[in-house]
Short mmCIF file of C-alpha atoms and ligand atoms in Angstrom, two decimals:
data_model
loop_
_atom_site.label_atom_id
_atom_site.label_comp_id
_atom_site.label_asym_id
_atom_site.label_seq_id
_atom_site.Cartn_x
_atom_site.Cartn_y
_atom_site.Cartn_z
CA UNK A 747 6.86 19.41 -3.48
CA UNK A 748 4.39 16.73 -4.87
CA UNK A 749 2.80 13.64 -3.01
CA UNK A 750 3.67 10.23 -4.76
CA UNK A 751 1.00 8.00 -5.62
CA UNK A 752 1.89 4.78 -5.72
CA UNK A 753 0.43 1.32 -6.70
CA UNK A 754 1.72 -2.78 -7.35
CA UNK A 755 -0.70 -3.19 -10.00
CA UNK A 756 -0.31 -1.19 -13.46
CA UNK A 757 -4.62 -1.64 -13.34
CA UNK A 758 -4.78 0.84 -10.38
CA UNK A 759 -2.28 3.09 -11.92
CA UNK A 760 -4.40 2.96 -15.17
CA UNK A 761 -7.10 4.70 -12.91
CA UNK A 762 -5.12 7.08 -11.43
CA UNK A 763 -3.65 8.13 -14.40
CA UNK A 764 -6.81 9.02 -16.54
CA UNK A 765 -7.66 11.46 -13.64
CA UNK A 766 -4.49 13.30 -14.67
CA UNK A 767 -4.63 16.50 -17.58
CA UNK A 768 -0.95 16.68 -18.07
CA UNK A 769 0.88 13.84 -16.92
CA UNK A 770 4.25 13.30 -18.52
CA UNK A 771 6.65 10.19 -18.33
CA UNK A 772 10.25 10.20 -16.68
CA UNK A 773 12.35 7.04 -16.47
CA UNK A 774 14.34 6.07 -13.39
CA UNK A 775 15.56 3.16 -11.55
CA UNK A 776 13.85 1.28 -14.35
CA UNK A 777 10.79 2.70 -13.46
CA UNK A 778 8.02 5.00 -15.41
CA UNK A 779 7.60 7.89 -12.79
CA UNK A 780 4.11 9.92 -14.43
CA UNK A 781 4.80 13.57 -13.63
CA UNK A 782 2.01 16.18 -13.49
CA UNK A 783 -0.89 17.06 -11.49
CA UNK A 784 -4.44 16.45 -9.94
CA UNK A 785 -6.51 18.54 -9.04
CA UNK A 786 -4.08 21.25 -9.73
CA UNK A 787 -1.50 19.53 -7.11
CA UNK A 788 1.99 18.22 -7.98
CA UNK A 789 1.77 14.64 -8.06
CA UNK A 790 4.30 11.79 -9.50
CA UNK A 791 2.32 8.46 -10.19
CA UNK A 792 4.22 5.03 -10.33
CA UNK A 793 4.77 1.13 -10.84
CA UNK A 794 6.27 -0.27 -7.89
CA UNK A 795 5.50 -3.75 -8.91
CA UNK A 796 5.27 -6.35 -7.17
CA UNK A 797 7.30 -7.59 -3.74
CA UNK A 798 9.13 -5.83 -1.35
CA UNK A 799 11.96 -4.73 -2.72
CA UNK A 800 10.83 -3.38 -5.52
CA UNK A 801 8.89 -1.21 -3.46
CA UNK A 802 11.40 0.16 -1.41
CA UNK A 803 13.10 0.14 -4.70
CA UNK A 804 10.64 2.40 -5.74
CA UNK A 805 9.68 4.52 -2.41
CA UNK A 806 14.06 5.75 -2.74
CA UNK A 807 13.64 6.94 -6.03
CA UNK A 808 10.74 8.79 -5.30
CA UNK A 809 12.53 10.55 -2.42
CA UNK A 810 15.91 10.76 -3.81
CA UNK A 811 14.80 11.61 -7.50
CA UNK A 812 11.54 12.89 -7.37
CA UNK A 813 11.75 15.45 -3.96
CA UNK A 814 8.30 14.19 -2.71
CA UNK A 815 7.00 15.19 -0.03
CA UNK A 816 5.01 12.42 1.06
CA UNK A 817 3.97 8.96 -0.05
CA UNK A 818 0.59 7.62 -0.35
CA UNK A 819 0.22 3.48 -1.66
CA UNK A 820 -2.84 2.30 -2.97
CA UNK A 821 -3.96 -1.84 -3.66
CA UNK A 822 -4.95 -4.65 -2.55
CA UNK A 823 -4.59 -7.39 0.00
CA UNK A 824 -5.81 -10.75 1.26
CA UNK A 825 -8.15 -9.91 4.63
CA UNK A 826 -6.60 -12.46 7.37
CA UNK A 827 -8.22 -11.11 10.55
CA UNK A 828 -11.85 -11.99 11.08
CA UNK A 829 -14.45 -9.74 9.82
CA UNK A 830 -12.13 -8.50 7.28
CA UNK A 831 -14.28 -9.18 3.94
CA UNK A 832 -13.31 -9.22 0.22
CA UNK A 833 -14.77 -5.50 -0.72
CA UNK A 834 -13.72 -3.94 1.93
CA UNK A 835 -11.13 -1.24 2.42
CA UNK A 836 -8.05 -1.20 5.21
CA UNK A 837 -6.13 1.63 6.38
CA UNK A 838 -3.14 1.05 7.87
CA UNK A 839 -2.00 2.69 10.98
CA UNK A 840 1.05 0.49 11.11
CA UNK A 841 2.99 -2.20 8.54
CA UNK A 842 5.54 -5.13 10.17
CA UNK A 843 7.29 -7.65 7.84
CA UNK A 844 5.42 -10.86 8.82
CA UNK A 845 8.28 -13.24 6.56
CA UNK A 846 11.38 -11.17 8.72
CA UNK A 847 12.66 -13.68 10.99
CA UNK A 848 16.58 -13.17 12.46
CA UNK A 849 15.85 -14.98 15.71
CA UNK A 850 17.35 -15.95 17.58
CA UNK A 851 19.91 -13.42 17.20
CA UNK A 852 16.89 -10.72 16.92
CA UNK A 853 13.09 -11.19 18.10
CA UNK A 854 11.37 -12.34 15.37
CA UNK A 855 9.58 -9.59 13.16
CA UNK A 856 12.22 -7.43 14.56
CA UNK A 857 14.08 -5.54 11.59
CA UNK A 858 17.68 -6.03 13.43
CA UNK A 859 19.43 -2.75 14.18
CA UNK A 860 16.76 -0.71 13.92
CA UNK A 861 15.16 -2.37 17.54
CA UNK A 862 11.44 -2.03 15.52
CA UNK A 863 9.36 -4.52 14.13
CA UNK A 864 6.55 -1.91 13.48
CA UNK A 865 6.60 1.48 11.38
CA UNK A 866 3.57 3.67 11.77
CA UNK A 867 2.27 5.11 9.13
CA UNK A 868 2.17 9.28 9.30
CA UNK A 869 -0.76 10.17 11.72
CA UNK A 870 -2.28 13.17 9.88
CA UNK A 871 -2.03 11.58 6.25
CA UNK A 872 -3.26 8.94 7.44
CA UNK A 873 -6.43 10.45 9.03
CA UNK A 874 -6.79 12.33 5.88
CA UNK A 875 -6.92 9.31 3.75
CA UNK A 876 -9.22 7.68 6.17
CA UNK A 877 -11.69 10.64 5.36
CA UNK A 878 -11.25 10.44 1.82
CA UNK A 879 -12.11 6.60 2.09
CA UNK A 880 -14.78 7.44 3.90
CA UNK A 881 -16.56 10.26 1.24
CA UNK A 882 -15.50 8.05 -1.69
CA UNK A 883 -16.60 5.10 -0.73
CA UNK A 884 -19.92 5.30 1.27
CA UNK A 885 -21.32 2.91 2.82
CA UNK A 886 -17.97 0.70 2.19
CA UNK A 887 -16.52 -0.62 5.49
CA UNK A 888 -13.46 0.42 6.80
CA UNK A 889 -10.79 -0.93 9.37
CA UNK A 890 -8.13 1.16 10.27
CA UNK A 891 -4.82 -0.71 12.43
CA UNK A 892 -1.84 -3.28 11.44
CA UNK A 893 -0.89 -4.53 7.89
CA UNK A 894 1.44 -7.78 7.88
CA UNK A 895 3.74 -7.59 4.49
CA UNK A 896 5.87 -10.26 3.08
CA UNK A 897 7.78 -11.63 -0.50
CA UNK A 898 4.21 -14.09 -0.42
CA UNK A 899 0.75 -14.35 -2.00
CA UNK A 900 -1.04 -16.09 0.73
CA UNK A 901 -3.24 -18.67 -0.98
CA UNK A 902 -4.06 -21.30 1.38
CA UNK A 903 -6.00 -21.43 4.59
CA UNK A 904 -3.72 -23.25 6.22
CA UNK A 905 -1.02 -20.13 5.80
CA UNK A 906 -3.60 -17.64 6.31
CA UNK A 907 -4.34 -19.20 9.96
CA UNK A 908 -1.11 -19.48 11.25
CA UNK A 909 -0.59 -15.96 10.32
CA UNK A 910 -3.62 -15.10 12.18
CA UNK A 911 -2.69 -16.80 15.37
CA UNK A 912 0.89 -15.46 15.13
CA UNK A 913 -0.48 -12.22 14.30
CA UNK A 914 -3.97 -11.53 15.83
CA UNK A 915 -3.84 -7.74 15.41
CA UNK A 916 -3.02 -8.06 11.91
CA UNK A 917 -5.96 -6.97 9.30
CA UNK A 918 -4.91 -8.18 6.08
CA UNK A 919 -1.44 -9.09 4.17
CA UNK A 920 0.36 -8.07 1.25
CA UNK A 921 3.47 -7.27 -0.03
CA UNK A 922 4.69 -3.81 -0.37
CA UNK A 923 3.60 -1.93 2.47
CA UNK A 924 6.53 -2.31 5.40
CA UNK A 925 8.94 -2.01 2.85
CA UNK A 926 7.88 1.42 2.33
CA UNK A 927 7.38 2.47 5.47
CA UNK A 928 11.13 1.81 6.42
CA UNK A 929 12.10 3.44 3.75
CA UNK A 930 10.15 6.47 5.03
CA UNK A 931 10.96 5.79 8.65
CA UNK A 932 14.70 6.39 7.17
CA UNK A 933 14.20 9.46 5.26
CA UNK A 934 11.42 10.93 7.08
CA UNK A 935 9.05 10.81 4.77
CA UNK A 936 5.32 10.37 5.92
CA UNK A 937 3.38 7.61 4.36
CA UNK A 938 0.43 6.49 3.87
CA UNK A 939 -1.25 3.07 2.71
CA UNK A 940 -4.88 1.76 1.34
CA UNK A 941 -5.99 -1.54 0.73
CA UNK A 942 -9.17 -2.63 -0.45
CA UNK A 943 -9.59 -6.31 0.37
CA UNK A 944 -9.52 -8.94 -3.12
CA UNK A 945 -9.65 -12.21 -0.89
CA UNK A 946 -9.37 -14.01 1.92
CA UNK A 947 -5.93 -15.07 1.57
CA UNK A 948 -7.36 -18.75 1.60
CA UNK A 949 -7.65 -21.88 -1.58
CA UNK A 950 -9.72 -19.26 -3.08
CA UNK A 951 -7.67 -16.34 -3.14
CA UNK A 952 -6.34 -16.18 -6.90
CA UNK A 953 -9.77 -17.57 -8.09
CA UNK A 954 -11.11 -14.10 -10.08
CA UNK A 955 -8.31 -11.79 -8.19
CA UNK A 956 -7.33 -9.96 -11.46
CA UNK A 957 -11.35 -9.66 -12.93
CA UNK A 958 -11.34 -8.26 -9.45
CA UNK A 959 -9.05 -5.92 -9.24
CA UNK A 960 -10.24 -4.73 -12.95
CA UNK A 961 -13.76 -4.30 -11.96
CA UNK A 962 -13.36 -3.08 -8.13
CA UNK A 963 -10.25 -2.41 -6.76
CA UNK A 964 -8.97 0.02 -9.84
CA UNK A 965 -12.38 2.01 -9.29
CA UNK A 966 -11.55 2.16 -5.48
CA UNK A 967 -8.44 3.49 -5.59
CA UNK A 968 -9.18 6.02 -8.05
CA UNK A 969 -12.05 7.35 -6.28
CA UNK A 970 -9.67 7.56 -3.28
CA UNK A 971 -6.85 9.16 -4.45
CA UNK A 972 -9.13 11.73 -6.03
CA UNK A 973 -10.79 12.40 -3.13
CA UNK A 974 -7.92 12.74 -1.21
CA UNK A 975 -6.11 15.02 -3.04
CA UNK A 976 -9.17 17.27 -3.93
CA UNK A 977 -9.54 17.71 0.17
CA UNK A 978 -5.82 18.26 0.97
CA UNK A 979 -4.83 20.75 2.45
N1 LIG B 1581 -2.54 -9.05 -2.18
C1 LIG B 1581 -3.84 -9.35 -2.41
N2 LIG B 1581 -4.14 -10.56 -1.93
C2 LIG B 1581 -3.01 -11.04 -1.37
C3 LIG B 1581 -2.67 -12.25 -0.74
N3 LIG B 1581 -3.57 -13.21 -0.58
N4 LIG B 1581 -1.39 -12.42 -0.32
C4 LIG B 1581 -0.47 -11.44 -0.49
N5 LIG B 1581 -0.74 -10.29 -1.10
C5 LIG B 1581 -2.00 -10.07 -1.54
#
Protein backbone atom coordinates (compact mmCIF):
# COMPACT_ATOMS: atom_id res chain seq x y z
CA UNK A 1 0.00 0.00 0.00
CA UNK A 2 1.87 3.34 -0.78
CA UNK A 3 2.68 6.33 1.66
CA UNK A 4 1.13 9.73 0.40
CA UNK A 5 3.27 12.59 0.10
CA UNK A 6 1.71 15.51 0.45
CA UNK A 7 2.40 19.32 0.13
CA UNK A 8 0.26 23.10 0.04
CA UNK A 9 2.62 24.45 -2.33
CA UNK A 10 2.79 23.03 -6.08
CA UNK A 11 6.90 24.37 -5.59
CA UNK A 12 7.50 21.50 -3.06
CA UNK A 13 5.61 19.07 -5.10
CA UNK A 14 7.75 20.19 -8.13
CA UNK A 15 10.69 18.71 -6.00
CA UNK A 16 9.24 15.75 -5.05
CA UNK A 17 8.13 14.93 -8.24
CA UNK A 18 11.48 15.11 -10.28
CA UNK A 19 12.75 12.44 -7.74
CA UNK A 20 10.10 10.17 -9.27
CA UNK A 21 11.03 7.61 -12.63
CA UNK A 22 7.51 6.75 -13.40
CA UNK A 23 5.06 8.90 -11.95
CA UNK A 24 1.70 8.98 -13.67
CA UNK A 25 -1.32 11.44 -13.16
CA UNK A 26 -4.89 10.38 -11.79
CA UNK A 27 -7.63 12.94 -11.23
CA UNK A 28 -9.89 12.94 -8.18
CA UNK A 29 -11.79 15.17 -5.99
CA UNK A 30 -10.44 17.82 -8.33
CA UNK A 31 -7.17 16.95 -7.46
CA UNK A 32 -3.90 15.65 -9.56
CA UNK A 33 -2.95 12.51 -7.41
CA UNK A 34 0.96 11.57 -9.10
CA UNK A 35 1.07 7.78 -8.93
CA UNK A 36 4.36 5.83 -9.01
CA UNK A 37 7.31 5.26 -6.98
CA UNK A 38 10.58 6.34 -5.11
CA UNK A 39 13.03 4.61 -4.42
CA UNK A 40 11.28 1.60 -5.69
CA UNK A 41 8.30 2.27 -3.01
CA UNK A 42 4.64 2.94 -3.91
CA UNK A 43 4.07 6.44 -3.41
CA UNK A 44 1.03 8.89 -4.55
CA UNK A 45 2.25 12.64 -4.57
CA UNK A 46 -0.36 15.56 -4.29
CA UNK A 47 -1.73 19.29 -4.22
CA UNK A 48 -3.60 19.82 -1.20
CA UNK A 49 -3.58 23.50 -1.60
CA UNK A 50 -3.99 25.75 0.54
CA UNK A 51 -6.36 25.94 3.98
CA UNK A 52 -7.83 23.45 5.93
CA UNK A 53 -10.31 22.03 4.20
CA UNK A 54 -8.82 21.44 1.31
CA UNK A 55 -6.52 19.41 3.14
CA UNK A 56 -8.73 17.22 4.76
CA UNK A 57 -10.28 17.43 1.41
CA UNK A 58 -7.35 15.96 0.20
CA UNK A 59 -6.07 13.56 3.21
CA UNK A 60 -10.05 11.50 2.38
CA UNK A 61 -9.26 11.00 -1.02
CA UNK A 62 -6.05 9.71 -0.39
CA UNK A 63 -7.51 7.15 2.04
CA UNK A 64 -10.71 6.47 0.41
CA UNK A 65 -9.32 6.52 -3.29
CA UNK A 66 -5.86 5.95 -3.13
CA UNK A 67 -5.62 2.86 -0.19
CA UNK A 68 -2.57 4.59 1.48
CA UNK A 69 -1.18 3.45 4.05
CA UNK A 70 0.12 6.35 5.70
CA UNK A 71 0.41 10.09 5.22
CA UNK A 72 3.41 12.14 5.38
CA UNK A 73 2.91 16.43 4.76
CA UNK A 74 5.68 18.43 3.88
CA UNK A 75 5.88 22.77 3.93
CA UNK A 76 6.19 25.50 5.53
CA UNK A 77 5.15 27.63 8.45
CA UNK A 78 5.55 30.91 10.31
CA UNK A 79 7.91 30.03 13.66
CA UNK A 80 5.75 31.68 16.65
CA UNK A 81 7.51 30.19 19.69
CA UNK A 82 10.84 31.71 20.60
CA UNK A 83 13.92 30.31 19.19
CA UNK A 84 12.02 29.06 16.33
CA UNK A 85 14.07 30.73 13.30
CA UNK A 86 13.24 31.19 9.57
CA UNK A 87 15.52 28.09 8.16
CA UNK A 88 14.74 25.91 10.44
CA UNK A 89 12.80 22.68 10.32
CA UNK A 90 9.71 21.52 12.85
CA UNK A 91 8.43 18.19 13.42
CA UNK A 92 5.32 17.87 14.77
CA UNK A 93 4.47 15.52 17.49
CA UNK A 94 1.01 16.97 17.76
CA UNK A 95 -1.38 19.58 15.52
CA UNK A 96 -4.56 21.59 17.41
CA UNK A 97 -6.75 24.04 15.39
CA UNK A 98 -5.67 27.36 16.99
CA UNK A 99 -8.90 29.43 14.95
CA UNK A 100 -11.55 26.41 16.53
CA UNK A 101 -13.42 28.17 19.07
CA UNK A 102 -17.18 26.60 20.17
CA UNK A 103 -16.98 27.95 23.70
CA UNK A 104 -18.72 28.25 25.59
CA UNK A 105 -20.64 25.34 24.65
CA UNK A 106 -17.09 23.42 24.16
CA UNK A 107 -13.53 24.49 25.66
CA UNK A 108 -12.01 26.42 23.26
CA UNK A 109 -9.59 24.52 20.78
CA UNK A 110 -11.74 21.65 21.64
CA UNK A 111 -13.03 19.93 18.28
CA UNK A 112 -16.71 19.34 19.92
CA UNK A 113 -17.72 15.68 20.02
CA UNK A 114 -14.66 14.33 19.63
CA UNK A 115 -13.59 15.65 23.56
CA UNK A 116 -9.82 16.45 21.78
CA UNK A 117 -8.29 19.53 20.95
CA UNK A 118 -4.95 17.72 20.09
CA UNK A 119 -4.19 14.80 17.49
CA UNK A 120 -0.77 13.26 17.74
CA UNK A 121 0.91 12.59 15.00
CA UNK A 122 1.92 8.57 14.51
CA UNK A 123 4.89 7.93 16.96
CA UNK A 124 7.09 5.68 14.78
CA UNK A 125 6.62 7.76 11.43
CA UNK A 126 7.20 10.37 13.11
CA UNK A 127 10.57 9.31 14.65
CA UNK A 128 11.43 8.11 11.28
CA UNK A 129 10.97 11.41 9.68
CA UNK A 130 12.77 13.05 12.48
CA UNK A 131 15.86 10.87 11.38
CA UNK A 132 15.51 11.56 7.89
CA UNK A 133 15.49 15.40 8.83
CA UNK A 134 18.22 14.85 10.66
CA UNK A 135 20.66 12.96 7.72
CA UNK A 136 19.24 15.35 5.11
CA UNK A 137 19.63 18.27 6.60
CA UNK A 138 22.85 18.44 8.77
CA UNK A 139 23.63 20.78 10.77
CA UNK A 140 19.90 22.30 10.27
CA UNK A 141 18.08 22.71 13.63
CA UNK A 142 15.29 20.83 14.54
CA UNK A 143 12.30 21.13 17.10
CA UNK A 144 10.14 18.40 17.47
CA UNK A 145 6.43 19.14 19.66
CA UNK A 146 2.99 21.15 18.88
CA UNK A 147 1.91 22.76 15.52
CA UNK A 148 -1.08 25.39 15.86
CA UNK A 149 -3.17 25.30 12.33
CA UNK A 150 -5.78 27.65 11.22
CA UNK A 151 -7.83 29.18 7.77
CA UNK A 152 -4.89 32.29 8.49
CA UNK A 153 -1.52 33.54 7.21
CA UNK A 154 -0.25 35.12 10.31
CA UNK A 155 1.38 38.37 9.18
CA UNK A 156 1.52 40.67 11.97
CA UNK A 157 3.28 40.67 15.29
CA UNK A 158 0.61 41.66 17.02
CA UNK A 159 -1.33 38.16 15.93
CA UNK A 160 1.71 36.21 16.22
CA UNK A 161 1.97 37.25 20.12
CA UNK A 162 -1.28 36.63 21.21
CA UNK A 163 -0.98 33.28 19.70
CA UNK A 164 2.10 32.78 21.60
CA UNK A 165 0.71 33.68 24.95
CA UNK A 166 -2.48 31.68 24.25
CA UNK A 167 -0.40 28.99 23.02
CA UNK A 168 3.10 28.80 24.66
CA UNK A 169 3.82 25.19 23.64
CA UNK A 170 3.08 25.92 20.19
CA UNK A 171 6.27 25.94 17.65
CA UNK A 172 5.08 27.43 14.59
CA UNK A 173 1.57 27.89 12.62
CA UNK A 174 0.13 27.03 9.45
CA UNK A 175 -2.68 25.81 7.84
CA UNK A 176 -3.10 22.28 6.87
CA UNK A 177 -1.71 20.22 9.46
CA UNK A 178 -4.75 19.47 12.20
CA UNK A 179 -6.95 19.11 9.47
CA UNK A 180 -5.15 16.12 8.49
CA UNK A 181 -4.53 14.68 11.46
CA UNK A 182 -8.37 14.36 12.23
CA UNK A 183 -8.87 13.04 9.28
CA UNK A 184 -6.34 10.32 10.19
CA UNK A 185 -7.40 10.19 13.81
CA UNK A 186 -10.87 9.07 12.00
CA UNK A 187 -9.64 6.54 9.66
CA UNK A 188 -6.66 5.41 11.42
CA UNK A 189 -4.31 6.42 9.33
CA UNK A 190 -0.80 7.43 10.79
CA UNK A 191 0.54 10.77 9.82
CA UNK A 192 3.18 12.55 9.73
CA UNK A 193 4.11 16.39 9.24
CA UNK A 194 7.40 18.66 8.35
CA UNK A 195 7.78 22.17 8.35
CA UNK A 196 10.68 24.09 7.58
CA UNK A 197 10.25 27.58 9.00
CA UNK A 198 9.72 30.70 5.97
CA UNK A 199 9.05 33.49 8.69
CA UNK A 200 8.29 34.69 11.73
CA UNK A 201 4.72 35.03 11.31
CA UNK A 202 5.30 38.87 12.02
CA UNK A 203 5.00 42.49 9.40
CA UNK A 204 7.65 40.67 7.65
CA UNK A 205 6.29 37.43 6.99
CA UNK A 206 5.15 37.62 3.17
CA UNK A 207 8.24 39.90 2.45
CA UNK A 208 10.37 37.17 0.04
CA UNK A 209 8.08 34.04 1.35
CA UNK A 210 7.64 32.62 -2.24
CA UNK A 211 11.68 33.44 -3.45
CA UNK A 212 11.86 31.49 -0.24
CA UNK A 213 10.13 28.72 -0.56
CA UNK A 214 11.68 28.46 -4.33
CA UNK A 215 15.17 28.62 -3.17
CA UNK A 216 14.93 26.71 0.38
CA UNK A 217 11.99 25.17 1.40
CA UNK A 218 11.39 23.09 -2.11
CA UNK A 219 15.12 21.80 -1.64
CA UNK A 220 14.22 20.83 2.04
CA UNK A 221 11.49 18.92 1.50
CA UNK A 222 12.85 17.05 -1.28
CA UNK A 223 15.87 16.08 0.46
CA UNK A 224 13.50 14.87 3.21
CA UNK A 225 11.15 12.93 1.62
CA UNK A 226 13.99 11.20 -0.19
CA UNK A 227 15.66 10.42 2.68
CA UNK A 228 12.87 9.16 4.31
CA UNK A 229 11.66 6.90 2.03
CA UNK A 230 15.17 5.52 1.01
CA UNK A 231 15.50 4.49 5.01
CA UNK A 232 11.96 3.03 5.44
CA UNK A 233 11.50 0.18 6.44
N1 LIG B 1 2.86 29.16 6.43
C1 LIG B 1 4.07 29.76 6.34
N2 LIG B 1 4.08 30.91 7.02
C2 LIG B 1 2.85 31.04 7.57
C3 LIG B 1 2.23 32.03 8.36
N3 LIG B 1 2.90 33.12 8.74
N4 LIG B 1 0.94 31.85 8.72
C4 LIG B 1 0.26 30.74 8.33
N5 LIG B 1 0.80 29.79 7.56
C5 LIG B 1 2.09 29.92 7.18
Amino acid sequence: MPTAIVSAMHQELAAVLALMPDEHKQVAAGREFWVGHLHGREVVVVLSRIGKVAAATTATALIERFGVQRIVFTGVAGGIAPGVARGDVVVADQFLQHDLDASPIFPRYEVPLYGLSRFATDAVLTDRLDAAVRHALPGTRVHRGLIASGDRFVSSATESQALQQALPEALCVEMEGAAIAQVCHDYGVPFAAVRTISDRADDDAHGDFVQFIEQVASRHSAAIVDALLMRSA
